[in-house]
Short mmCIF file of N, CA and C in Angstrom, two decimals:
data_model
loop_
_atom_site.label_atom_id
_atom_site.label_comp_id
_atom_site.label_asym_id
_atom_site.label_seq_id
_atom_site.Cartn_x
_atom_site.Cartn_y
_atom_site.Cartn_z
N THR A 1 17.95 -12.67 -1.99
CA THR A 1 16.24 -12.63 -2.61
C THR A 1 15.58 -13.21 -1.35
N GLU A 2 14.61 -12.75 -1.38
CA GLU A 2 13.72 -13.44 -0.47
C GLU A 2 12.91 -14.83 -0.64
N LYS A 3 12.76 -15.77 -0.14
CA LYS A 3 12.40 -16.95 -0.37
C LYS A 3 11.03 -17.15 0.46
N TYR A 4 10.05 -17.38 -0.50
CA TYR A 4 8.69 -17.90 0.28
C TYR A 4 8.91 -19.17 1.15
N ASN A 5 8.51 -19.07 2.45
CA ASN A 5 8.74 -20.23 3.34
C ASN A 5 7.65 -20.71 3.74
N GLN A 6 6.22 -20.57 3.17
CA GLN A 6 5.26 -20.96 3.39
C GLN A 6 4.67 -20.62 5.00
N SER A 7 5.38 -19.73 5.70
CA SER A 7 4.85 -19.59 6.90
C SER A 7 4.21 -18.02 6.86
N ILE A 8 2.99 -17.76 7.61
CA ILE A 8 2.67 -16.30 7.91
C ILE A 8 3.06 -15.63 9.05
N ASN A 9 3.58 -14.68 9.18
CA ASN A 9 3.90 -13.82 10.31
C ASN A 9 2.94 -12.75 10.56
N PHE A 10 2.30 -12.93 11.45
CA PHE A 10 1.28 -11.97 11.93
C PHE A 10 2.06 -10.76 12.71
N ILE A 11 2.22 -9.46 12.54
CA ILE A 11 2.77 -8.62 13.42
C ILE A 11 1.86 -7.79 14.13
N ASP A 12 1.66 -7.87 15.37
CA ASP A 12 0.56 -6.87 16.44
C ASP A 12 1.45 -5.47 16.49
N VAL A 13 0.89 -4.75 15.65
CA VAL A 13 1.43 -3.26 15.22
C VAL A 13 1.18 -2.64 16.68
N SER A 14 0.11 -3.09 17.40
CA SER A 14 -0.10 -2.09 18.44
C SER A 14 0.85 -2.53 19.73
N GLU A 15 1.88 -3.34 19.55
CA GLU A 15 2.89 -3.73 20.65
C GLU A 15 4.17 -2.84 19.89
N TYR A 16 4.05 -2.22 18.87
CA TYR A 16 5.25 -1.52 18.35
C TYR A 16 5.17 0.03 18.84
N LYS A 17 6.20 0.31 19.31
CA LYS A 17 6.30 1.56 20.09
C LYS A 17 6.73 2.66 18.99
N MET A 18 6.04 3.24 18.62
CA MET A 18 6.07 4.29 17.48
C MET A 18 6.26 5.87 18.05
N ASN A 19 7.33 6.47 17.42
CA ASN A 19 7.62 7.88 17.97
C ASN A 19 6.66 8.80 16.95
N PHE A 20 5.48 8.87 17.12
CA PHE A 20 4.78 10.04 16.08
C PHE A 20 5.54 11.32 16.64
N THR A 21 5.63 12.02 15.38
CA THR A 21 5.94 13.42 15.81
C THR A 21 4.74 14.36 15.90
N GLN A 22 4.73 15.32 16.91
CA GLN A 22 3.55 16.20 17.07
C GLN A 22 2.71 16.44 15.64
N THR A 23 3.53 16.84 14.66
CA THR A 23 2.93 17.22 13.13
C THR A 23 2.38 15.60 12.71
N ALA A 24 2.94 14.68 12.84
CA ALA A 24 2.33 13.51 12.42
C ALA A 24 0.87 13.20 13.03
N ILE A 25 0.91 13.35 14.38
CA ILE A 25 -0.29 13.34 14.84
C ILE A 25 -1.40 14.09 14.55
N ASP A 26 -1.18 15.66 14.31
CA ASP A 26 -1.98 16.72 14.00
C ASP A 26 -2.35 16.31 12.83
N LEU A 27 -1.74 15.53 11.61
CA LEU A 27 -1.97 15.47 10.42
C LEU A 27 -2.98 14.34 10.22
N ALA A 28 -2.56 13.29 11.11
CA ALA A 28 -3.13 12.10 11.17
C ALA A 28 -4.95 12.44 11.83
N ARG A 29 -4.99 13.36 12.35
CA ARG A 29 -6.14 13.41 13.08
C ARG A 29 -6.97 14.10 12.35
N ARG A 30 -6.03 15.12 11.07
CA ARG A 30 -7.05 15.61 10.04
C ARG A 30 -7.52 14.82 8.81
N LYS A 31 -6.56 13.77 8.42
CA LYS A 31 -6.59 13.04 7.18
C LYS A 31 -6.38 11.58 7.32
N CYS A 32 -6.00 11.30 8.13
CA CYS A 32 -5.52 9.64 8.37
C CYS A 32 -5.92 9.02 9.76
N THR A 33 -6.24 8.00 9.95
CA THR A 33 -6.39 7.38 11.42
C THR A 33 -4.95 6.94 11.66
N ILE A 34 -4.85 6.76 12.81
CA ILE A 34 -3.28 6.06 13.17
C ILE A 34 -3.24 5.03 12.86
N GLY A 35 -4.53 4.18 12.74
CA GLY A 35 -4.01 2.63 11.99
C GLY A 35 -3.64 2.87 10.80
N SER A 36 -4.02 3.69 9.94
CA SER A 36 -3.50 3.44 8.59
C SER A 36 -2.10 3.87 8.52
N LEU A 37 -1.71 4.79 9.30
CA LEU A 37 -0.29 5.19 9.31
C LEU A 37 0.38 4.08 9.56
N TYR A 38 -0.01 3.10 10.40
CA TYR A 38 1.14 1.85 10.61
C TYR A 38 1.70 1.30 9.39
N ARG A 39 0.92 1.18 8.03
CA ARG A 39 1.36 0.89 7.05
C ARG A 39 2.53 1.30 6.52
N LEU A 40 3.15 2.52 6.88
CA LEU A 40 4.00 3.37 6.30
C LEU A 40 5.12 3.14 7.32
N PHE A 41 5.28 2.39 8.55
CA PHE A 41 6.22 1.79 8.95
C PHE A 41 6.59 0.38 8.54
N THR A 42 6.06 -0.28 7.84
CA THR A 42 6.24 -1.77 7.46
C THR A 42 7.90 -1.82 7.23
N PRO A 43 8.60 -0.60 6.50
CA PRO A 43 9.79 -1.12 6.28
C PRO A 43 10.69 -1.11 7.60
N ASP A 44 10.20 -0.11 8.63
CA ASP A 44 10.94 -0.15 9.68
C ASP A 44 10.73 -1.15 10.80
N ILE A 45 9.52 -1.73 10.78
CA ILE A 45 9.03 -2.89 11.57
C ILE A 45 9.90 -4.31 11.33
N LEU A 46 9.87 -4.18 10.06
CA LEU A 46 10.50 -5.63 9.17
C LEU A 46 11.91 -5.35 8.80
N GLN A 47 12.63 -4.80 9.55
CA GLN A 47 13.77 -4.46 9.30
C GLN A 47 14.95 -5.47 8.63
N GLU A 48 14.55 -6.73 8.96
CA GLU A 48 15.53 -7.80 8.41
C GLU A 48 14.89 -8.34 7.20
N ILE A 49 13.81 -8.00 7.06
CA ILE A 49 12.92 -8.64 5.55
C ILE A 49 12.98 -7.57 4.55
N ASN A 50 13.25 -8.11 3.14
CA ASN A 50 13.17 -7.40 1.88
C ASN A 50 11.95 -7.22 1.35
N LYS A 51 11.30 -8.32 1.34
CA LYS A 51 10.13 -7.98 0.70
C LYS A 51 8.86 -8.77 1.63
N ALA A 52 7.58 -8.31 1.18
CA ALA A 52 6.42 -8.34 2.37
C ALA A 52 5.09 -8.37 1.74
N VAL A 53 4.22 -9.17 1.71
CA VAL A 53 2.69 -9.07 1.16
C VAL A 53 2.18 -8.46 2.55
N TYR A 54 1.53 -7.16 1.83
CA TYR A 54 0.60 -6.33 3.06
C TYR A 54 -0.82 -6.83 2.71
N LEU A 55 -1.50 -7.15 3.79
CA LEU A 55 -2.97 -7.16 3.56
C LEU A 55 -3.73 -6.38 4.39
N ASP A 56 -4.57 -5.66 4.35
CA ASP A 56 -5.43 -4.93 5.54
C ASP A 56 -6.19 -6.07 6.12
N CYS A 57 -7.07 -5.79 7.17
CA CYS A 57 -7.57 -6.39 7.76
C CYS A 57 -8.96 -7.09 7.29
N ASP A 58 -9.23 -6.43 6.40
CA ASP A 58 -10.62 -6.66 5.92
C ASP A 58 -10.60 -7.48 4.63
N ILE A 59 -9.91 -8.43 4.61
CA ILE A 59 -9.24 -9.39 3.53
C ILE A 59 -9.89 -10.90 3.60
N VAL A 60 -10.15 -11.36 2.86
CA VAL A 60 -10.20 -12.67 2.57
C VAL A 60 -9.30 -13.26 1.38
N VAL A 61 -8.32 -14.21 1.81
CA VAL A 61 -7.55 -14.89 0.68
C VAL A 61 -8.29 -16.00 0.44
N ASN A 62 -8.27 -16.30 -0.90
CA ASN A 62 -8.97 -17.39 -1.42
C ASN A 62 -7.90 -18.04 -2.80
N LEU A 63 -6.64 -18.12 -2.44
CA LEU A 63 -5.71 -18.50 -3.40
C LEU A 63 -4.43 -18.71 -2.52
N ASP A 64 -3.54 -19.49 -3.09
CA ASP A 64 -2.12 -19.80 -2.68
C ASP A 64 -1.55 -18.26 -2.83
N ILE A 65 -1.39 -17.88 -1.40
CA ILE A 65 -0.36 -16.54 -1.59
C ILE A 65 0.99 -16.39 -2.11
N LYS A 66 1.36 -17.61 -2.35
CA LYS A 66 2.77 -17.96 -2.85
C LYS A 66 2.69 -17.35 -4.61
N GLU A 67 1.55 -17.37 -5.02
CA GLU A 67 1.21 -16.75 -6.37
C GLU A 67 1.34 -15.23 -6.79
N MET A 68 1.21 -14.68 -5.42
CA MET A 68 1.15 -13.33 -5.58
C MET A 68 2.61 -12.93 -5.09
N TRP A 69 3.51 -13.48 -4.15
CA TRP A 69 4.65 -13.69 -3.52
C TRP A 69 5.74 -13.58 -4.54
N ASP A 70 5.33 -14.48 -5.67
CA ASP A 70 6.31 -14.92 -6.90
C ASP A 70 6.08 -13.79 -7.92
N ILE A 71 5.30 -12.90 -7.57
CA ILE A 71 5.44 -11.98 -8.73
C ILE A 71 6.72 -11.18 -8.74
N ASP A 72 7.47 -10.92 -9.68
CA ASP A 72 8.98 -10.17 -9.62
C ASP A 72 8.72 -8.71 -9.59
N ILE A 73 9.14 -8.20 -8.47
CA ILE A 73 9.04 -6.79 -8.33
C ILE A 73 10.33 -6.06 -8.04
N ASN A 74 11.65 -6.82 -8.60
CA ASN A 74 12.92 -6.22 -8.32
C ASN A 74 13.04 -4.95 -8.50
N ASN A 75 12.65 -4.57 -9.63
CA ASN A 75 12.65 -3.23 -10.51
C ASN A 75 11.41 -2.15 -9.86
N TYR A 76 10.62 -2.54 -8.94
CA TYR A 76 9.40 -1.84 -8.29
C TYR A 76 9.63 -1.64 -7.07
N CYS A 77 9.09 -0.64 -6.30
CA CYS A 77 9.18 -0.50 -4.72
C CYS A 77 7.47 -1.36 -4.27
N LEU A 78 6.69 -1.46 -5.31
CA LEU A 78 5.75 -2.14 -4.79
C LEU A 78 4.60 -2.68 -6.14
N ALA A 79 4.11 -3.47 -5.63
CA ALA A 79 2.93 -3.85 -6.93
C ALA A 79 1.59 -4.15 -6.04
N GLY A 80 0.29 -3.41 -6.76
CA GLY A 80 -0.82 -3.43 -6.53
C GLY A 80 -1.70 -3.44 -7.61
N VAL A 81 -3.17 -3.68 -6.97
CA VAL A 81 -4.02 -3.81 -8.04
C VAL A 81 -4.46 -2.27 -8.53
N HIS A 82 -4.73 -1.79 -9.71
CA HIS A 82 -5.11 -0.46 -10.11
C HIS A 82 -6.50 -0.40 -9.51
N SER A 83 -6.68 0.87 -9.02
CA SER A 83 -7.95 1.28 -8.36
C SER A 83 -8.93 1.84 -9.43
N LYS A 84 -9.87 1.42 -9.61
CA LYS A 84 -10.91 1.90 -10.45
C LYS A 84 -11.80 2.96 -10.07
N PHE A 85 -11.49 3.61 -8.86
CA PHE A 85 -12.34 4.51 -8.36
C PHE A 85 -12.00 6.33 -9.15
N PHE A 86 -10.90 6.03 -9.64
CA PHE A 86 -10.29 7.18 -10.30
C PHE A 86 -10.44 7.31 -11.92
N GLU A 87 -11.77 7.46 -12.22
CA GLU A 87 -11.82 7.57 -13.70
C GLU A 87 -12.47 8.78 -14.27
N THR A 88 -12.67 9.58 -13.11
CA THR A 88 -13.45 10.82 -13.46
C THR A 88 -12.33 11.85 -13.73
N MET A 89 -12.68 13.07 -14.43
CA MET A 89 -11.73 14.15 -14.54
C MET A 89 -11.08 14.79 -13.43
N SER A 90 -12.18 15.14 -12.57
CA SER A 90 -11.67 15.86 -11.16
C SER A 90 -10.73 14.80 -10.57
N GLU A 91 -10.88 13.45 -10.61
CA GLU A 91 -9.75 12.44 -9.76
C GLU A 91 -8.69 12.36 -10.62
N THR A 92 -8.57 12.48 -11.91
CA THR A 92 -7.66 12.73 -12.65
C THR A 92 -6.86 13.98 -12.35
N VAL A 93 -7.34 15.09 -12.24
CA VAL A 93 -6.84 16.31 -12.41
C VAL A 93 -6.02 16.55 -10.76
N ARG A 94 -6.67 15.74 -9.63
CA ARG A 94 -6.33 15.73 -8.16
C ARG A 94 -5.55 14.65 -8.36
N ASP A 95 -5.19 13.68 -8.90
CA ASP A 95 -4.13 13.00 -9.10
C ASP A 95 -2.84 13.68 -9.71
N TRP A 96 -2.91 14.39 -10.69
CA TRP A 96 -2.07 14.73 -11.33
C TRP A 96 -1.35 16.01 -10.53
N LEU A 97 -2.26 16.71 -9.79
CA LEU A 97 -1.54 17.81 -8.66
C LEU A 97 -0.98 17.17 -7.64
N ASN A 98 -1.35 15.96 -7.16
CA ASN A 98 -0.78 15.36 -6.11
C ASN A 98 0.93 14.80 -6.53
N GLY A 99 1.07 14.65 -8.10
CA GLY A 99 2.19 14.01 -8.29
C GLY A 99 2.08 12.56 -8.85
N CYS A 100 0.84 11.95 -9.08
CA CYS A 100 0.73 10.52 -9.30
C CYS A 100 -0.34 10.46 -10.81
N SER A 101 -0.79 9.41 -11.11
CA SER A 101 -1.50 9.25 -12.30
C SER A 101 -2.66 8.35 -11.78
N SER A 102 -3.77 8.49 -12.19
CA SER A 102 -5.22 7.71 -11.98
C SER A 102 -5.04 6.62 -12.80
N LYS A 103 -4.23 6.39 -13.78
CA LYS A 103 -3.86 5.19 -14.65
C LYS A 103 -3.08 4.27 -13.98
N THR A 104 -2.49 4.64 -12.94
CA THR A 104 -1.35 3.59 -11.94
C THR A 104 -1.83 3.68 -10.87
N PHE A 105 -2.86 4.29 -10.17
CA PHE A 105 -2.97 4.40 -8.80
C PHE A 105 -3.85 3.18 -8.21
N VAL A 106 -3.15 2.59 -7.46
CA VAL A 106 -3.29 1.31 -6.67
C VAL A 106 -3.94 1.52 -5.42
N ASN A 107 -4.88 0.37 -5.12
CA ASN A 107 -5.57 0.41 -3.89
C ASN A 107 -4.45 -0.06 -2.86
N ALA A 108 -4.26 0.65 -1.69
CA ALA A 108 -2.89 0.16 -0.72
C ALA A 108 -3.57 -0.81 0.35
N GLY A 109 -4.61 -1.77 -0.05
CA GLY A 109 -5.12 -2.41 0.82
C GLY A 109 -4.53 -4.25 0.83
N VAL A 110 -3.98 -4.15 -0.40
CA VAL A 110 -3.25 -5.38 -0.59
C VAL A 110 -2.10 -5.10 -1.71
N MET A 111 -1.19 -5.17 -1.10
CA MET A 111 0.35 -4.92 -1.73
C MET A 111 1.55 -5.79 -1.36
N LEU A 112 2.01 -6.00 -2.61
CA LEU A 112 3.59 -6.77 -2.32
C LEU A 112 4.50 -5.68 -2.41
N MET A 113 5.26 -5.72 -1.58
CA MET A 113 6.39 -4.44 -1.14
C MET A 113 7.70 -5.06 -1.15
N ASN A 114 8.30 -4.11 -2.06
CA ASN A 114 10.03 -4.60 -1.96
C ASN A 114 10.66 -3.51 -0.83
N LEU A 115 10.83 -3.97 0.32
CA LEU A 115 11.25 -2.97 1.16
C LEU A 115 12.54 -2.77 1.21
N LYS A 116 13.24 -3.34 0.39
CA LYS A 116 14.64 -3.09 0.44
C LYS A 116 14.69 -1.72 -0.58
N LYS A 117 14.13 -1.77 -1.63
CA LYS A 117 14.00 -0.80 -2.54
C LYS A 117 13.22 0.42 -1.99
N ILE A 118 12.22 0.11 -0.92
CA ILE A 118 11.69 1.38 -0.61
C ILE A 118 12.52 2.22 0.78
N ARG A 119 13.24 1.30 1.15
CA ARG A 119 14.37 2.00 2.33
C ARG A 119 15.48 2.68 1.59
N GLU A 120 15.88 2.45 0.48
CA GLU A 120 16.60 3.22 -0.48
C GLU A 120 16.09 4.38 -0.85
N ARG A 121 15.00 4.71 -0.67
CA ARG A 121 14.55 6.20 -1.01
C ARG A 121 14.17 7.04 0.19
N GLY A 122 14.96 6.26 1.26
CA GLY A 122 14.56 7.15 2.81
C GLY A 122 13.55 6.47 3.81
N ASN A 123 13.36 7.21 4.80
CA ASN A 123 12.48 6.85 5.56
C ASN A 123 10.93 7.11 5.23
N LEU A 124 10.28 5.92 5.00
CA LEU A 124 8.82 6.03 4.36
C LEU A 124 7.84 6.73 5.44
N PHE A 125 7.83 6.71 6.28
CA PHE A 125 6.89 7.37 7.18
C PHE A 125 7.36 9.04 7.29
N MET A 126 8.84 9.35 7.38
CA MET A 126 9.01 10.57 7.69
C MET A 126 8.76 11.30 6.15
N ASN A 127 8.95 10.37 5.24
CA ASN A 127 8.71 10.98 3.82
C ASN A 127 7.29 11.43 3.72
N ALA A 128 6.46 10.27 3.95
CA ALA A 128 5.22 10.55 4.25
C ALA A 128 4.48 11.59 4.58
N MET A 129 5.18 11.91 5.87
CA MET A 129 4.79 13.14 6.63
C MET A 129 4.93 14.55 5.97
N LYS A 130 6.03 14.52 5.33
CA LYS A 130 6.40 15.68 4.61
C LYS A 130 5.63 15.78 3.35
N TRP A 131 4.94 14.82 2.63
CA TRP A 131 4.28 14.88 1.56
C TRP A 131 2.98 15.36 2.09
N ILE A 132 2.28 14.64 3.12
CA ILE A 132 1.11 14.94 3.54
C ILE A 132 1.28 16.65 4.03
N ASP A 133 1.98 16.94 4.89
CA ASP A 133 2.16 18.45 4.94
C ASP A 133 2.02 19.31 3.98
N ARG A 134 2.56 19.21 2.72
CA ARG A 134 2.52 19.88 1.33
C ARG A 134 1.07 19.64 0.76
N HIS A 135 0.45 18.69 1.08
CA HIS A 135 -0.65 18.07 -0.18
C HIS A 135 -1.78 18.00 0.84
N ILE A 136 -1.95 18.18 2.05
CA ILE A 136 -3.10 17.81 2.85
C ILE A 136 -4.36 18.36 2.32
N HIS A 137 -4.32 19.49 1.69
CA HIS A 137 -5.68 19.94 1.04
C HIS A 137 -5.99 19.11 -0.18
N LEU A 138 -5.52 18.53 -0.86
CA LEU A 138 -5.82 17.54 -1.76
C LEU A 138 -6.10 15.91 -1.83
N MET A 139 -5.65 16.05 -0.28
CA MET A 139 -5.93 14.15 -0.01
C MET A 139 -7.36 13.92 -0.05
N ALA A 140 -7.51 12.72 -0.30
CA ALA A 140 -8.79 12.23 -0.22
C ALA A 140 -8.92 10.68 0.18
N PHE A 141 -7.92 10.08 -0.15
CA PHE A 141 -7.86 8.52 0.43
C PHE A 141 -6.74 8.17 1.27
N SER A 142 -6.45 9.36 2.40
CA SER A 142 -5.49 8.84 3.34
C SER A 142 -3.92 8.30 2.90
N ASP A 143 -3.38 7.55 3.28
CA ASP A 143 -2.14 7.24 3.33
C ASP A 143 -1.97 6.52 1.70
N GLN A 144 -3.12 6.09 1.31
CA GLN A 144 -3.30 5.58 0.10
C GLN A 144 -2.61 6.67 -1.08
N ASP A 145 -3.28 7.94 -1.04
CA ASP A 145 -2.71 8.86 -1.75
C ASP A 145 -1.06 9.11 -1.54
N VAL A 146 -0.68 9.19 -0.51
CA VAL A 146 0.65 9.25 -0.02
C VAL A 146 1.49 8.03 -0.72
N ILE A 147 0.99 6.83 -0.65
CA ILE A 147 1.55 5.75 -1.50
C ILE A 147 2.04 5.80 -2.89
N ASN A 148 0.80 6.10 -3.16
CA ASN A 148 0.82 6.24 -4.99
C ASN A 148 1.69 7.45 -5.44
N ASN A 149 1.75 8.52 -4.63
CA ASN A 149 2.49 9.74 -4.98
C ASN A 149 4.24 9.37 -4.69
N LEU A 150 4.60 8.94 -3.47
CA LEU A 150 5.68 8.69 -3.17
C LEU A 150 6.60 7.46 -4.12
N PHE A 151 5.68 6.85 -4.87
CA PHE A 151 6.07 5.70 -5.38
C PHE A 151 5.66 5.44 -6.89
N TYR A 152 5.29 6.60 -7.39
CA TYR A 152 4.89 6.84 -8.54
C TYR A 152 6.14 6.28 -9.72
N GLY A 153 5.59 5.90 -10.47
CA GLY A 153 6.63 5.54 -11.49
C GLY A 153 7.40 4.07 -11.16
N SER A 154 7.18 3.48 -9.73
CA SER A 154 7.75 2.36 -9.30
C SER A 154 6.78 1.40 -8.69
N ILE A 155 5.62 1.32 -9.53
CA ILE A 155 4.66 0.68 -9.05
C ILE A 155 4.02 -0.34 -10.15
N LYS A 156 4.25 -1.53 -9.78
CA LYS A 156 3.75 -2.67 -10.76
C LYS A 156 2.30 -2.92 -10.48
N LEU A 157 1.49 -2.53 -11.95
CA LEU A 157 0.16 -3.08 -11.76
C LEU A 157 0.07 -4.79 -11.96
N ILE A 158 -0.78 -5.04 -10.86
CA ILE A 158 -0.90 -6.68 -11.10
C ILE A 158 -2.38 -6.87 -11.39
N ASP A 159 -2.66 -8.21 -11.34
CA ASP A 159 -4.08 -8.76 -11.92
C ASP A 159 -5.12 -8.32 -10.79
N GLU A 160 -6.06 -7.99 -11.19
CA GLU A 160 -7.34 -7.88 -10.49
C GLU A 160 -7.64 -8.77 -9.39
N LYS A 161 -7.44 -10.12 -9.67
CA LYS A 161 -7.76 -11.02 -8.95
C LYS A 161 -6.89 -11.10 -7.23
N PHE A 162 -5.79 -10.19 -7.27
CA PHE A 162 -5.11 -10.24 -6.19
C PHE A 162 -5.78 -9.12 -5.07
N ASN A 163 -6.99 -8.58 -5.52
CA ASN A 163 -7.57 -7.41 -4.87
C ASN A 163 -8.83 -7.22 -5.42
N LYS A 164 -9.68 -8.01 -5.30
CA LYS A 164 -11.06 -8.08 -5.82
C LYS A 164 -12.16 -7.36 -4.86
N TRP A 165 -12.83 -6.28 -5.65
CA TRP A 165 -13.66 -5.65 -4.60
C TRP A 165 -15.23 -5.93 -5.31
N ASN A 166 -15.75 -6.43 -4.34
CA ASN A 166 -17.25 -6.61 -4.24
C ASN A 166 -17.70 -7.53 -5.27
N PRO A 167 -17.15 -8.83 -5.09
CA PRO A 167 -17.53 -9.75 -6.26
C PRO A 167 -19.30 -10.09 -5.82
N THR A 168 -19.74 -10.69 -7.35
CA THR A 168 -21.24 -10.58 -7.09
C THR A 168 -21.49 -12.23 -7.18
N THR A 169 -20.76 -13.11 -7.73
CA THR A 169 -21.25 -14.46 -8.07
C THR A 169 -20.09 -15.29 -7.32
N TYR A 170 -20.42 -16.70 -7.19
CA TYR A 170 -19.84 -17.56 -6.88
C TYR A 170 -18.50 -17.66 -7.36
N LYS A 171 -18.90 -17.46 -8.95
CA LYS A 171 -17.41 -17.76 -9.72
C LYS A 171 -16.14 -16.48 -9.20
N GLU A 172 -16.93 -15.12 -9.03
CA GLU A 172 -15.87 -14.27 -8.75
C GLU A 172 -15.06 -14.35 -7.74
N ILE A 173 -15.25 -15.22 -7.03
CA ILE A 173 -14.56 -15.55 -5.56
C ILE A 173 -13.69 -16.44 -5.50
N GLN A 174 -13.77 -17.15 -6.41
CA GLN A 174 -12.62 -18.44 -6.73
C GLN A 174 -11.32 -17.68 -7.16
N ASP A 175 -10.16 -18.32 -6.52
CA ASP A 175 -8.86 -17.78 -7.03
C ASP A 175 -8.53 -16.80 -6.74
N CYS A 176 -9.02 -15.92 -5.80
CA CYS A 176 -8.58 -14.25 -5.77
C CYS A 176 -8.65 -13.82 -4.05
N ILE A 177 -8.16 -12.70 -4.10
CA ILE A 177 -8.16 -12.22 -2.62
C ILE A 177 -9.40 -11.07 -2.81
N ILE A 178 -10.22 -11.42 -1.78
CA ILE A 178 -11.48 -10.39 -1.50
C ILE A 178 -11.35 -9.35 -0.74
N HIS A 179 -11.52 -8.32 -0.93
CA HIS A 179 -11.34 -7.01 -0.22
C HIS A 179 -12.91 -6.43 -0.17
#
């Protein structure tokens, strides 16, 4: 098991040399930014690590991150906060066609990742490229659609405080991760 060691390791992914296939580059230009695709390389970049907290660059952490780290995800590929963007019928239908559910759709900007379990499903980046190739006409939220589809049924929903959107009061920014 991974132990929380109270250290933070920032990984400069711009230094990581990736071999994007031409298909991946073409798909990325149409629906994803190259930057958003780096998240899909996390299991490959962190080969010796089995658990990781993923945070987008537009995050403010205002709690002890160990609280998120300690969430048990042994039986899940990842944990995230339910995204409330998907509450219309059209979004529900789109998600159903994509192979996931609006009821369990998470925002991929803050995730607890079980990298070992993700690796057991094969190469995340290559699986994502295959999925994008088949579903690009339905994609609305870049690699977030991919992540929610590939891990449907293996996503643990966690408390909203771990990915708080648009807090409006001082009280709302206490003990949370602001996105």
